[in-house]
Amino acid sequence: MEESGKIRRKIRGRIGGSLCVLAGGALYGHIGIFNRLLETVGFASMEVVCIRLVGAALIFGLIALITNRAIFRIRWKDLWMFLGTGILSFISYNWCYFHCMRISSLSVAAALLYTSPSFVMIFSALIFHERLTRWKGLSLALTLGGVVLLCSGLGSADAISGRALLCGLGSAFGYALYSVFSRFALKKDYTPEQITFWTNVCGGACALVFVGKPAFFSSLGDVQVVLPVLALVIVCTILPMNLVNRGMLHLENSRVGILEMSEPVAAVLISCFLYHEVLTAVQYAGIVLVLAAAAVVVVKSADPMEIRAEERKERR
């Protein structure tokens, strides 16, 4: 009875964790709305990244002062983990992604960025010794195929230069690093809230070095940017980071990487409904493949037989 109760708790945790990651990815997919609004009033792409990170650190920090000051406490010898999530992951993947879009096309940049589950799976096997199973291979293949189809209508069919390929894969590599450094932090018993806060502090401090000019700060005083900035910081940064980190408490990195691909699905659907972009049959097929991959991950994560097999392996 005790064993069956433990398995039921694990199943509930994994289903809840999967839903958290899917919701977090979908919220990340809303970034384009507020990014467009801010770019129309003169903010550059990296300035938008700076707003996300610094704004999230400030707002989350103010909330923590009232609700939970333990978020501020970390061991300084562990700071490297948050430098990893904030700078090596967040800043580097954004810089590579935006540069790839400039020298190539949106479709190329998006398709290359969302090869990140492949890197997550490789990192997870090499660093955390996660098993590469057949169903993980199936879900990865469905994800990559679906993302390529989703991105097929986002831009022109430009030839991919060597530099664009390098930047695109660099963005995927940086995106995947977030799960690696977050996993190290979770293993050190840091909470999802601590990881979110310190990621934004470290990434925001770095971003300010690049874009922290007087003109940038004066632009933030414009009344028409207040709501987009708050939405970008809360809806597209604080909430999804927390949700993904909370999902990682119950799921392996490889599963999290696949479930996060709800982001391009949300981004494409938003483009369809808000900006009246027409989805092609190929893009609808892409959505189906990504959702099928997510379904495979959720079902296998909550499979009692798999949980028992994992527990037997842990006891050896």
PDB file of C-alpha atoms in Angstrom:
ATOM      1  CA  MET A   1       0.000   0.000   0.000  1.00  0.00           C
ATOM      2  CA  GLU A   2       2.801   2.378   0.889  1.00  0.00           C
ATOM      3  CA  GLU A   3       4.538   1.708  -2.438  1.00  0.00           C
ATOM      4  CA  SER A   4       1.331   2.244  -4.448  1.00  0.00           C
ATOM      5  CA  GLY A   5       0.732   5.515  -2.580  1.00  0.00           C
ATOM      6  CA  LYS A   6       4.245   6.682  -3.421  1.00  0.00           C
ATOM      7  CA  ILE A   7       3.716   5.829  -7.096  1.00  0.00           C
ATOM      8  CA  ARG A   8       0.398   7.714  -7.159  1.00  0.00           C
ATOM      9  CA  ARG A   9       2.123  10.783  -5.693  1.00  0.00           C
ATOM     10  CA  LYS A  10       4.830  10.549  -8.353  1.00  0.00           C
ATOM     11  CA  ILE A  11       2.224  10.251 -11.102  1.00  0.00           C
ATOM     12  CA  ARG A  12       0.371  13.333  -9.831  1.00  0.00           C
ATOM     13  CA  GLY A  13       3.659  15.226  -9.536  1.00  0.00           C
ATOM     14  CA  ARG A  14       4.744  14.336 -13.058  1.00  0.00           C
ATOM     15  CA  ILE A  15       1.387  15.204 -14.610  1.00  0.00           C
ATOM     16  CA  GLY A  16       1.351  18.498 -12.694  1.00  0.00           C
ATOM     17  CA  GLY A  17       4.980  19.172 -13.662  1.00  0.00           C
ATOM     18  CA  SER A  18       4.208  18.467 -17.322  1.00  0.00           C
ATOM     19  CA  LEU A  19       1.285  20.897 -17.260  1.00  0.00           C
ATOM     20  CA  CYS A  20       3.519  23.544 -15.619  1.00  0.00           C
ATOM     21  CA  VAL A  21       6.140  23.237 -18.369  1.00  0.00           C
ATOM     22  CA  LEU A  22       3.517  23.274 -21.139  1.00  0.00           C
ATOM     23  CA  ALA A  23       1.949  26.411 -19.615  1.00  0.00           C
ATOM     24  CA  GLY A  24       5.362  28.042 -19.181  1.00  0.00           C
ATOM     25  CA  GLY A  25       6.287  27.384 -22.808  1.00  0.00           C
ATOM     26  CA  ALA A  26       2.940  28.772 -23.972  1.00  0.00           C
ATOM     27  CA  LEU A  27       3.518  31.971 -21.955  1.00  0.00           C
ATOM     28  CA  TYR A  28       6.988  32.343 -23.508  1.00  0.00           C
ATOM     29  CA  GLY A  29       5.188  32.180 -26.859  1.00  0.00           C
ATOM     30  CA  HIS A  30       3.452  35.494 -26.047  1.00  0.00           C
ATOM     31  CA  ILE A  31       6.744  37.408 -26.127  1.00  0.00           C
ATOM     32  CA  GLY A  32       6.208  38.422 -29.762  1.00  0.00           C
ATOM     33  CA  ILE A  33       3.134  40.508 -28.881  1.00  0.00           C
ATOM     34  CA  PHE A  34       4.933  42.782 -26.434  1.00  0.00           C
ATOM     35  CA  ASN A  35       8.212  42.698 -28.333  1.00  0.00           C
ATOM     36  CA  ARG A  36       6.408  44.159 -31.363  1.00  0.00           C
ATOM     37  CA  LEU A  37       4.752  46.859 -29.263  1.00  0.00           C
ATOM     38  CA  LEU A  38       8.066  47.934 -27.741  1.00  0.00           C
ATOM     39  CA  GLU A  39       9.979  47.812 -31.027  1.00  0.00           C
ATOM     40  CA  THR A  40       7.379  50.091 -32.640  1.00  0.00           C
ATOM     41  CA  VAL A  41       8.229  52.800 -30.067  1.00  0.00           C
ATOM     42  CA  GLY A  42      11.960  52.497 -30.700  1.00  0.00           C
ATOM     43  CA  PHE A  43      13.390  49.783 -28.441  1.00  0.00           C
ATOM     44  CA  ALA A  44      16.061  47.531 -29.956  1.00  0.00           C
ATOM     45  CA  SER A  45      15.891  43.762 -29.494  1.00  0.00           C
ATOM     46  CA  MET A  46      18.598  43.557 -26.823  1.00  0.00           C
ATOM     47  CA  GLU A  47      16.980  46.469 -24.980  1.00  0.00           C
ATOM     48  CA  VAL A  48      13.801  44.375 -24.780  1.00  0.00           C
ATOM     49  CA  VAL A  49      15.869  41.523 -23.320  1.00  0.00           C
ATOM     50  CA  CYS A  50      17.315  43.941 -20.756  1.00  0.00           C
ATOM     51  CA  ILE A  51      13.814  45.136 -19.821  1.00  0.00           C
ATOM     52  CA  ARG A  52      12.691  41.535 -19.274  1.00  0.00           C
ATOM     53  CA  LEU A  53      15.610  40.611 -17.038  1.00  0.00           C
ATOM     54  CA  VAL A  54      16.022  43.798 -15.001  1.00  0.00           C
ATOM     55  CA  GLY A  55      12.262  44.330 -14.690  1.00  0.00           C
ATOM     56  CA  ALA A  56      11.717  40.748 -13.537  1.00  0.00           C
ATOM     57  CA  ALA A  57      14.522  41.037 -10.958  1.00  0.00           C
ATOM     58  CA  LEU A  58      13.054  44.283  -9.558  1.00  0.00           C
ATOM     59  CA  ILE A  59       9.408  43.189  -9.457  1.00  0.00           C
ATOM     60  CA  PHE A  60      10.164  39.702  -8.166  1.00  0.00           C
ATOM     61  CA  GLY A  61      12.546  41.189  -5.603  1.00  0.00           C
ATOM     62  CA  LEU A  62       9.904  43.630  -4.317  1.00  0.00           C
ATOM     63  CA  ILE A  63       7.368  40.803  -3.982  1.00  0.00           C
ATOM     64  CA  ALA A  64       9.947  38.659  -2.155  1.00  0.00           C
ATOM     65  CA  LEU A  65      10.648  41.477   0.331  1.00  0.00           C
ATOM     66  CA  ILE A  66       7.034  41.183   1.470  1.00  0.00           C
ATOM     67  CA  THR A  67       6.356  37.461   1.080  1.00  0.00           C
ATOM     68  CA  ASN A  68       9.569  35.418   1.298  1.00  0.00           C
ATOM     69  CA  ARG A  69      12.968  36.981   1.955  1.00  0.00           C
ATOM     70  CA  ALA A  70      14.617  33.554   1.882  1.00  0.00           C
ATOM     71  CA  ILE A  71      14.712  33.970  -1.916  1.00  0.00           C
ATOM     72  CA  PHE A  72      17.611  36.405  -1.500  1.00  0.00           C
ATOM     73  CA  ARG A  73      19.788  33.906   0.364  1.00  0.00           C
ATOM     74  CA  ILE A  74      22.250  31.887  -1.695  1.00  0.00           C
ATOM     75  CA  ARG A  75      25.689  30.444  -1.071  1.00  0.00           C
ATOM     76  CA  TRP A  76      28.110  32.636  -2.991  1.00  0.00           C
ATOM     77  CA  LYS A  77      30.095  29.601  -4.101  1.00  0.00           C
ATOM     78  CA  ASP A  78      26.942  28.576  -6.032  1.00  0.00           C
ATOM     79  CA  LEU A  79      26.689  31.872  -7.912  1.00  0.00           C
ATOM     80  CA  TRP A  80      28.158  30.202 -11.022  1.00  0.00           C
ATOM     81  CA  MET A  81      24.860  28.353 -11.553  1.00  0.00           C
ATOM     82  CA  PHE A  82      22.914  31.594 -11.852  1.00  0.00           C
ATOM     83  CA  LEU A  83      25.606  33.215 -13.984  1.00  0.00           C
ATOM     84  CA  GLY A  84      25.050  30.175 -16.188  1.00  0.00           C
ATOM     85  CA  THR A  85      21.260  30.535 -16.408  1.00  0.00           C
ATOM     86  CA  GLY A  86      21.346  34.332 -16.682  1.00  0.00           C
ATOM     87  CA  ILE A  87      24.342  34.999 -18.948  1.00  0.00           C
ATOM     88  CA  LEU A  88      25.541  31.792 -20.642  1.00  0.00           C
ATOM     89  CA  SER A  89      21.952  30.754 -21.352  1.00  0.00           C
ATOM     90  CA  PHE A  90      19.547  33.714 -21.450  1.00  0.00           C
ATOM     91  CA  ILE A  91      21.832  36.447 -22.804  1.00  0.00           C
ATOM     92  CA  SER A  92      23.777  34.236 -25.213  1.00  0.00           C
ATOM     93  CA  TYR A  93      20.760  32.544 -26.777  1.00  0.00           C
ATOM     94  CA  ASN A  94      18.975  35.872 -27.288  1.00  0.00           C
ATOM     95  CA  TRP A  95      22.050  37.488 -28.867  1.00  0.00           C
ATOM     96  CA  CYS A  96      22.598  34.520 -31.216  1.00  0.00           C
ATOM     97  CA  TYR A  97      18.887  34.334 -32.076  1.00  0.00           C
ATOM     98  CA  PHE A  98      18.529  38.034 -32.914  1.00  0.00           C
ATOM     99  CA  HIS A  99      21.787  38.024 -34.909  1.00  0.00           C
ATOM    100  CA  CYS A 100      20.621  34.973 -36.876  1.00  0.00           C
ATOM    101  CA  MET A 101      17.362  36.770 -37.735  1.00  0.00           C
ATOM    102  CA  ARG A 102      19.321  39.791 -39.003  1.00  0.00           C
ATOM    103  CA  ILE A 103      21.642  37.836 -41.306  1.00  0.00           C
ATOM    104  CA  SER A 104      19.113  35.210 -42.393  1.00  0.00           C
ATOM    105  CA  SER A 105      15.326  34.993 -41.977  1.00  0.00           C
ATOM    106  CA  LEU A 106      12.851  34.523 -39.145  1.00  0.00           C
ATOM    107  CA  SER A 107      11.975  31.013 -40.299  1.00  0.00           C
ATOM    108  CA  VAL A 108      15.618  29.919 -40.383  1.00  0.00           C
ATOM    109  CA  ALA A 109      16.346  31.443 -36.954  1.00  0.00           C
ATOM    110  CA  ALA A 110      13.232  29.919 -35.388  1.00  0.00           C
ATOM    111  CA  ALA A 111      13.797  26.459 -36.876  1.00  0.00           C
ATOM    112  CA  LEU A 112      17.418  26.390 -35.659  1.00  0.00           C
ATOM    113  CA  LEU A 113      16.537  27.715 -32.183  1.00  0.00           C
ATOM    114  CA  TYR A 114      13.990  24.980 -31.649  1.00  0.00           C
ATOM    115  CA  THR A 115      16.495  22.224 -32.264  1.00  0.00           C
ATOM    116  CA  SER A 116      17.313  22.846 -28.575  1.00  0.00           C
ATOM    117  CA  PRO A 117      15.581  19.624 -27.346  1.00  0.00           C
ATOM    118  CA  SER A 118      18.340  17.694 -29.128  1.00  0.00           C
ATOM    119  CA  PHE A 119      20.992  19.538 -27.115  1.00  0.00           C
ATOM    120  CA  VAL A 120      18.974  19.092 -23.899  1.00  0.00           C
ATOM    121  CA  MET A 121      18.785  15.335 -24.498  1.00  0.00           C
ATOM    122  CA  ILE A 122      22.531  15.108 -25.193  1.00  0.00           C
ATOM    123  CA  PHE A 123      23.425  17.211 -22.119  1.00  0.00           C
ATOM    124  CA  SER A 124      21.050  15.162 -19.964  1.00  0.00           C
ATOM    125  CA  ALA A 125      22.625  11.884 -21.041  1.00  0.00           C
ATOM    126  CA  LEU A 126      26.237  13.076 -20.659  1.00  0.00           C
ATOM    127  CA  ILE A 127      25.939  15.162 -17.478  1.00  0.00           C
ATOM    128  CA  PHE A 128      22.986  13.707 -15.554  1.00  0.00           C
ATOM    129  CA  HIS A 129      23.081  10.149 -16.985  1.00  0.00           C
ATOM    130  CA  GLU A 130      19.474  10.184 -18.151  1.00  0.00           C
ATOM    131  CA  ARG A 131      18.552   7.173 -20.253  1.00  0.00           C
ATOM    132  CA  LEU A 132      17.978   7.650 -23.989  1.00  0.00           C
ATOM    133  CA  THR A 133      14.936   5.487 -24.551  1.00  0.00           C
ATOM    134  CA  ARG A 134      13.033   4.696 -27.746  1.00  0.00           C
ATOM    135  CA  TRP A 135      10.021   6.760 -26.700  1.00  0.00           C
ATOM    136  CA  LYS A 136      12.271   9.757 -26.014  1.00  0.00           C
ATOM    137  CA  GLY A 137      13.708   9.355 -29.493  1.00  0.00           C
ATOM    138  CA  LEU A 138      10.178   9.192 -30.908  1.00  0.00           C
ATOM    139  CA  SER A 139       9.026  12.308 -29.048  1.00  0.00           C
ATOM    140  CA  LEU A 140      12.202  14.174 -30.083  1.00  0.00           C
ATOM    141  CA  ALA A 141      11.653  13.240 -33.744  1.00  0.00           C
ATOM    142  CA  LEU A 142       8.008  14.369 -33.555  1.00  0.00           C
ATOM    143  CA  THR A 143       9.069  17.636 -31.906  1.00  0.00           C
ATOM    144  CA  LEU A 144      11.792  18.500 -34.408  1.00  0.00           C
ATOM    145  CA  GLY A 145       9.582  17.561 -37.350  1.00  0.00           C
ATOM    146  CA  GLY A 146       6.686  19.600 -35.978  1.00  0.00           C
ATOM    147  CA  VAL A 147       8.831  22.668 -35.300  1.00  0.00           C
ATOM    148  CA  VAL A 148      10.325  22.598 -38.800  1.00  0.00           C
ATOM    149  CA  LEU A 149       6.804  22.454 -40.277  1.00  0.00           C
ATOM    150  CA  LEU A 150       5.597  25.226 -37.947  1.00  0.00           C
ATOM    151  CA  CYS A 151       8.440  27.531 -38.960  1.00  0.00           C
ATOM    152  CA  SER A 152       8.073  26.782 -42.665  1.00  0.00           C
ATOM    153  CA  GLY A 153       5.711  29.714 -43.239  1.00  0.00           C
ATOM    154  CA  LEU A 154       7.434  32.316 -41.087  1.00  0.00           C
ATOM    155  CA  GLY A 155       9.785  33.791 -43.616  1.00  0.00           C
ATOM    156  CA  SER A 156      11.416  33.550 -46.996  1.00  0.00           C
ATOM    157  CA  ALA A 157      13.350  30.488 -48.081  1.00  0.00           C
ATOM    158  CA  ASP A 158      16.713  32.215 -47.820  1.00  0.00           C
ATOM    159  CA  ALA A 159      19.857  30.151 -48.205  1.00  0.00           C
ATOM    160  CA  ILE A 160      21.505  29.421 -44.874  1.00  0.00           C
ATOM    161  CA  SER A 161      25.008  30.860 -44.676  1.00  0.00           C
ATOM    162  CA  GLY A 162      27.645  29.301 -42.458  1.00  0.00           C
ATOM    163  CA  ARG A 163      27.478  32.239 -40.040  1.00  0.00           C
ATOM    164  CA  ALA A 164      23.669  32.040 -39.828  1.00  0.00           C
ATOM    165  CA  LEU A 165      23.872  28.305 -39.166  1.00  0.00           C
ATOM    166  CA  LEU A 166      26.450  28.860 -36.429  1.00  0.00           C
ATOM    167  CA  CYS A 167      24.362  31.611 -34.773  1.00  0.00           C
ATOM    168  CA  GLY A 168      21.166  29.566 -35.031  1.00  0.00           C
ATOM    169  CA  LEU A 169      22.718  26.489 -33.468  1.00  0.00           C
ATOM    170  CA  GLY A 170      24.384  28.757 -30.883  1.00  0.00           C
ATOM    171  CA  SER A 171      20.956  30.041 -29.871  1.00  0.00           C
ATOM    172  CA  ALA A 172      19.690  26.460 -29.459  1.00  0.00           C
ATOM    173  CA  PHE A 173      22.804  25.566 -27.452  1.00  0.00           C
ATOM    174  CA  GLY A 174      22.308  28.573 -25.140  1.00  0.00           C
ATOM    175  CA  TYR A 175      18.590  27.842 -24.760  1.00  0.00           C
ATOM    176  CA  ALA A 176      19.392  24.263 -23.724  1.00  0.00           C
ATOM    177  CA  LEU A 177      21.958  25.389 -21.141  1.00  0.00           C
ATOM    178  CA  TYR A 178      19.169  26.815 -18.977  1.00  0.00           C
ATOM    179  CA  SER A 179      17.941  23.337 -18.067  1.00  0.00           C
ATOM    180  CA  VAL A 180      21.506  22.221 -17.257  1.00  0.00           C
ATOM    181  CA  PHE A 181      22.330  25.036 -14.828  1.00  0.00           C
ATOM    182  CA  SER A 182      18.807  24.990 -13.352  1.00  0.00           C
ATOM    183  CA  ARG A 183      19.161  21.270 -12.669  1.00  0.00           C
ATOM    184  CA  PHE A 184      22.421  21.875 -10.799  1.00  0.00           C
ATOM    185  CA  ALA A 185      20.658  24.549  -8.708  1.00  0.00           C
ATOM    186  CA  LEU A 186      17.696  22.267  -7.958  1.00  0.00           C
ATOM    187  CA  LYS A 187      20.115  19.541  -6.850  1.00  0.00           C
ATOM    188  CA  LYS A 188      21.561  22.075  -4.391  1.00  0.00           C
ATOM    189  CA  ASP A 189      18.014  22.534  -2.985  1.00  0.00           C
ATOM    190  CA  TYR A 190      17.428  26.002  -4.423  1.00  0.00           C
ATOM    191  CA  THR A 191      13.734  26.703  -4.979  1.00  0.00           C
ATOM    192  CA  PRO A 192      12.210  27.590  -8.370  1.00  0.00           C
ATOM    193  CA  GLU A 193      11.662  31.121  -7.025  1.00  0.00           C
ATOM    194  CA  GLN A 194      15.339  31.503  -6.088  1.00  0.00           C
ATOM    195  CA  ILE A 195      16.427  30.299  -9.510  1.00  0.00           C
ATOM    196  CA  THR A 196      14.055  32.724 -11.229  1.00  0.00           C
ATOM    197  CA  PHE A 197      15.193  35.700  -9.142  1.00  0.00           C
ATOM    198  CA  TRP A 198      18.945  35.127  -9.369  1.00  0.00           C
ATOM    199  CA  THR A 199      18.798  34.272 -13.075  1.00  0.00           C
ATOM    200  CA  ASN A 200      17.221  37.665 -13.714  1.00  0.00           C
ATOM    201  CA  VAL A 201      19.656  39.467 -11.398  1.00  0.00           C
ATOM    202  CA  CYS A 202      22.745  37.998 -13.094  1.00  0.00           C
ATOM    203  CA  GLY A 203      21.368  38.289 -16.641  1.00  0.00           C
ATOM    204  CA  GLY A 204      20.010  41.786 -15.999  1.00  0.00           C
ATOM    205  CA  ALA A 205      23.341  43.060 -14.659  1.00  0.00           C
ATOM    206  CA  CYS A 206      25.072  41.770 -17.795  1.00  0.00           C
ATOM    207  CA  ALA A 207      22.414  43.227 -20.116  1.00  0.00           C
ATOM    208  CA  LEU A 208      22.746  46.659 -18.495  1.00  0.00           C
ATOM    209  CA  VAL A 209      26.435  46.720 -19.445  1.00  0.00           C
ATOM    210  CA  PHE A 210      25.443  46.482 -23.116  1.00  0.00           C
ATOM    211  CA  VAL A 211      22.363  48.729 -23.293  1.00  0.00           C
ATOM    212  CA  GLY A 212      22.325  50.814 -20.097  1.00  0.00           C
ATOM    213  CA  LYS A 213      22.600  54.233 -21.780  1.00  0.00           C
ATOM    214  CA  PRO A 214      20.765  57.390 -20.586  1.00  0.00           C
ATOM    215  CA  ALA A 215      18.502  57.381 -23.665  1.00  0.00           C
ATOM    216  CA  PHE A 216      17.368  53.849 -22.825  1.00  0.00           C
ATOM    217  CA  PHE A 217      16.297  54.803 -19.290  1.00  0.00           C
ATOM    218  CA  SER A 218      14.544  57.972 -20.440  1.00  0.00           C
ATOM    219  CA  SER A 219      12.503  55.946 -22.959  1.00  0.00           C
ATOM    220  CA  LEU A 220      11.134  53.822 -20.109  1.00  0.00           C
ATOM    221  CA  GLY A 221       9.430  56.934 -18.702  1.00  0.00           C
ATOM    222  CA  ASP A 222       7.006  57.012 -21.642  1.00  0.00           C
ATOM    223  CA  VAL A 223       3.462  56.239 -20.404  1.00  0.00           C
ATOM    224  CA  GLN A 224       2.594  54.133 -23.464  1.00  0.00           C
ATOM    225  CA  VAL A 225       5.327  51.573 -22.690  1.00  0.00           C
ATOM    226  CA  VAL A 226       4.324  50.893 -19.056  1.00  0.00           C
ATOM    227  CA  LEU A 227       1.687  48.230 -19.748  1.00  0.00           C
ATOM    228  CA  PRO A 228       3.701  46.350 -22.424  1.00  0.00           C
ATOM    229  CA  VAL A 229       6.743  46.371 -20.116  1.00  0.00           C
ATOM    230  CA  LEU A 230       4.749  45.026 -17.149  1.00  0.00           C
ATOM    231  CA  ALA A 231       3.146  42.334 -19.315  1.00  0.00           C
ATOM    232  CA  LEU A 232       6.513  41.352 -20.816  1.00  0.00           C
ATOM    233  CA  VAL A 233       8.113  41.118 -17.363  1.00  0.00           C
ATOM    234  CA  ILE A 234       5.297  39.345 -15.504  1.00  0.00           C
ATOM    235  CA  VAL A 235       3.518  37.256 -18.161  1.00  0.00           C
ATOM    236  CA  CYS A 236       6.498  36.403 -20.377  1.00  0.00           C
ATOM    237  CA  THR A 237       9.365  36.211 -17.865  1.00  0.00           C
ATOM    238  CA  ILE A 238       8.521  35.710 -14.181  1.00  0.00           C
ATOM    239  CA  LEU A 239       5.554  33.349 -14.591  1.00  0.00           C
ATOM    240  CA  PRO A 240       6.995  31.046 -17.299  1.00  0.00           C
ATOM    241  CA  MET A 241      10.418  30.821 -15.609  1.00  0.00           C
ATOM    242  CA  ASN A 242       8.748  29.794 -12.359  1.00  0.00           C
ATOM    243  CA  LEU A 243       6.477  27.293 -14.077  1.00  0.00           C
ATOM    244  CA  VAL A 244       9.322  25.627 -15.988  1.00  0.00           C
ATOM    245  CA  ASN A 245      11.525  25.496 -12.876  1.00  0.00           C
ATOM    246  CA  ARG A 246       8.641  23.993 -10.901  1.00  0.00           C
ATOM    247  CA  GLY A 247       8.095  21.383 -13.600  1.00  0.00           C
ATOM    248  CA  MET A 248      11.770  20.450 -13.398  1.00  0.00           C
ATOM    249  CA  LEU A 249      11.220  19.356  -9.783  1.00  0.00           C
ATOM    250  CA  HIS A 250       9.284  16.358 -11.135  1.00  0.00           C
ATOM    251  CA  LEU A 251      10.653  15.746 -14.644  1.00  0.00           C
ATOM    252  CA  GLU A 252      13.925  14.888 -16.337  1.00  0.00           C
ATOM    253  CA  ASN A 253      15.566  17.617 -18.413  1.00  0.00           C
ATOM    254  CA  SER A 254      14.962  15.761 -21.677  1.00  0.00           C
ATOM    255  CA  ARG A 255      11.215  15.662 -21.008  1.00  0.00           C
ATOM    256  CA  VAL A 256      11.181  19.343 -20.030  1.00  0.00           C
ATOM    257  CA  GLY A 257      13.010  20.291 -23.250  1.00  0.00           C
ATOM    258  CA  ILE A 258      10.370  18.579 -25.373  1.00  0.00           C
ATOM    259  CA  LEU A 259       7.393  19.984 -23.443  1.00  0.00           C
ATOM    260  CA  GLU A 260       8.784  23.531 -23.739  1.00  0.00           C
ATOM    261  CA  MET A 261       8.100  23.315 -27.459  1.00  0.00           C
ATOM    262  CA  SER A 262       4.576  24.474 -26.640  1.00  0.00           C
ATOM    263  CA  GLU A 263       6.259  27.881 -27.127  1.00  0.00           C
ATOM    264  CA  PRO A 264       6.414  27.847 -30.961  1.00  0.00           C
ATOM    265  CA  VAL A 265       2.882  26.415 -31.107  1.00  0.00           C
ATOM    266  CA  ALA A 266       1.593  29.315 -28.993  1.00  0.00           C
ATOM    267  CA  ALA A 267       3.615  31.842 -31.027  1.00  0.00           C
ATOM    268  CA  VAL A 268       2.198  30.602 -34.342  1.00  0.00           C
ATOM    269  CA  LEU A 269      -1.389  30.509 -33.043  1.00  0.00           C
ATOM    270  CA  ILE A 270      -1.025  34.053 -31.659  1.00  0.00           C
ATOM    271  CA  SER A 271       0.246  35.235 -35.044  1.00  0.00           C
ATOM    272  CA  CYS A 272      -2.820  33.645 -36.607  1.00  0.00           C
ATOM    273  CA  PHE A 273      -5.434  35.099 -34.238  1.00  0.00           C
ATOM    274  CA  LEU A 274      -3.949  38.524 -33.464  1.00  0.00           C
ATOM    275  CA  TYR A 275      -2.113  39.416 -36.662  1.00  0.00           C
ATOM    276  CA  HIS A 276      -4.364  37.499 -39.078  1.00  0.00           C
ATOM    277  CA  GLU A 277      -1.512  35.465 -40.484  1.00  0.00           C
ATOM    278  CA  VAL A 278      -2.904  32.492 -42.395  1.00  0.00           C
ATOM    279  CA  LEU A 279      -1.755  29.059 -41.277  1.00  0.00           C
ATOM    280  CA  THR A 280      -0.963  26.574 -44.003  1.00  0.00           C
ATOM    281  CA  ALA A 281      -1.868  22.888 -43.915  1.00  0.00           C
ATOM    282  CA  VAL A 282       1.827  22.177 -43.315  1.00  0.00           C
ATOM    283  CA  GLN A 283       1.839  24.385 -40.196  1.00  0.00           C
ATOM    284  CA  TYR A 284      -1.306  22.712 -38.866  1.00  0.00           C
ATOM    285  CA  ALA A 285       0.482  19.386 -39.334  1.00  0.00           C
ATOM    286  CA  GLY A 286       3.416  20.813 -37.370  1.00  0.00           C
ATOM    287  CA  ILE A 287       1.123  21.740 -34.466  1.00  0.00           C
ATOM    288  CA  VAL A 288      -0.281  18.214 -34.431  1.00  0.00           C
ATOM    289  CA  LEU A 289       3.224  16.685 -34.340  1.00  0.00           C
ATOM    290  CA  VAL A 290       4.385  18.907 -31.454  1.00  0.00           C
ATOM    291  CA  LEU A 291       1.230  18.171 -29.448  1.00  0.00           C
ATOM    292  CA  ALA A 292       1.670  14.446 -30.184  1.00  0.00           C
ATOM    293  CA  ALA A 293       5.238  14.646 -28.832  1.00  0.00           C
ATOM    294  CA  ALA A 294       3.971  16.359 -25.673  1.00  0.00           C
ATOM    295  CA  ALA A 295       1.289  13.684 -25.265  1.00  0.00           C
ATOM    296  CA  VAL A 296       3.934  10.936 -25.519  1.00  0.00           C
ATOM    297  CA  VAL A 297       6.030  12.634 -22.811  1.00  0.00           C
ATOM    298  CA  VAL A 298       3.084  13.132 -20.436  1.00  0.00           C
ATOM    299  CA  VAL A 299       1.768   9.571 -20.874  1.00  0.00           C
ATOM    300  CA  LYS A 300       5.176   7.919 -20.439  1.00  0.00           C
ATOM    301  CA  SER A 301       6.087  10.177 -17.503  1.00  0.00           C
ATOM    302  CA  ALA A 302       2.954   9.020 -15.668  1.00  0.00           C
ATOM    303  CA  ASP A 303       3.340   5.335 -16.606  1.00  0.00           C
ATOM    304  CA  PRO A 304       3.424   3.297 -13.322  1.00  0.00           C
ATOM    305  CA  MET A 305       5.544   0.576 -14.949  1.00  0.00           C
ATOM    306  CA  GLU A 306       8.189   3.122 -15.950  1.00  0.00           C
ATOM    307  CA  ILE A 307       8.202   4.694 -12.477  1.00  0.00           C
ATOM    308  CA  ARG A 308       8.724   1.238 -10.893  1.00  0.00           C
ATOM    309  CA  ALA A 309      11.546   0.499 -13.343  1.00  0.00           C
ATOM    310  CA  GLU A 310      13.237   3.809 -12.471  1.00  0.00           C
ATOM    311  CA  GLU A 311      12.936   3.102  -8.763  1.00  0.00           C
ATOM    312  CA  ARG A 312      14.457  -0.378  -9.195  1.00  0.00           C
ATOM    313  CA  LYS A 313      17.356   1.186 -11.073  1.00  0.00           C
ATOM    314  CA  GLU A 314      17.877   3.802  -8.315  1.00  0.00           C
ATOM    315  CA  ARG A 315      18.024   1.082  -5.642  1.00  0.00           C
ATOM    316  CA  ARG A 316      20.823  -0.794  -7.421  1.00  0.00           C
TER     317      ARG A 316
END
